[in-house]
Amino acid sequence: NMPRGVKSLQRLNPNIPIMDIFRKICLEKGLDPSRYEVRLTKQPQSTVDMSQTLSDYQANEITIRQCAGKIYLSTFLYLTSKP
């Protein structure tokens, strides 16, 4: 869910570091990365090591939320492995 309830779906290589995914989304959506943080959708209370990949977490979905805690953006990433 993006601001105003919009969703974003992207196909990515699951071995890309989460920081790279986060930067790409912020750039595409015009978000200030210093105002947002990444959480795993299935573990929203846990912090994410941005140098890790979605494969490292065995995840295929992340939530990007405003640092203050209110969720403004959820980005669902459906992954496909590149040959």
PDB file of C-alpha atoms in Angstrom, residues 1 8 11 13-15 20-21 28 31 33-34 39 42 47-48 59 65 68 70 77-78 83:
ATOM      1  CA  ASN A   1       0.000   0.000   0.000  1.00  0.00           C
ATOM      2  CA  SER A   8       3.137  -1.608  -5.834  1.00  0.00           C
ATOM      3  CA  ARG A  11       9.407  -8.643  -9.953  1.00  0.00           C
ATOM      4  CA  ASN A  13      15.848 -11.127  -8.249  1.00  0.00           C
ATOM      5  CA  PRO A  14      15.581 -12.363  -4.606  1.00  0.00           C
ATOM      6  CA  ASN A  15      19.358 -12.088  -4.224  1.00  0.00           C
ATOM      7  CA  ASP A  20      19.116  -1.679  -3.216  1.00  0.00           C
ATOM      8  CA  ILE A  21      15.420  -2.595  -3.408  1.00  0.00           C
ATOM      9  CA  GLU A  28      10.669   5.569  -8.328  1.00  0.00           C
ATOM     10  CA  LEU A  31      10.122   9.143  -1.286  1.00  0.00           C
ATOM     11  CA  PRO A  33      14.711   7.386   2.186  1.00  0.00           C
ATOM     12  CA  SER A  34      15.688   9.092   5.444  1.00  0.00           C
ATOM     13  CA  ARG A  39      10.195  -4.218   7.742  1.00  0.00           C
ATOM     14  CA  LYS A  42       5.314 -11.163   8.242  1.00  0.00           C
ATOM     15  CA  THR A  47      14.347  -4.706  12.216  1.00  0.00           C
ATOM     16  CA  VAL A  48      15.849  -5.641   8.854  1.00  0.00           C
ATOM     17  CA  ALA A  59      10.763 -13.630   2.339  1.00  0.00           C
ATOM     18  CA  ARG A  65       6.843   2.577   6.491  1.00  0.00           C
ATOM     19  CA  ALA A  68       7.662   7.420  13.080  1.00  0.00           C
ATOM     20  CA  LYS A  70       2.720   4.911  10.835  1.00  0.00           C
ATOM     21  CA  LEU A  77       7.532  -7.981  -4.129  1.00  0.00           C
ATOM     22  CA  TYR A  78       6.749 -11.095  -6.104  1.00  0.00           C
ATOM     23  CA  PRO A  83      18.414 -17.492 -15.203  1.00  0.00           C
TER      24      PRO A  83
END
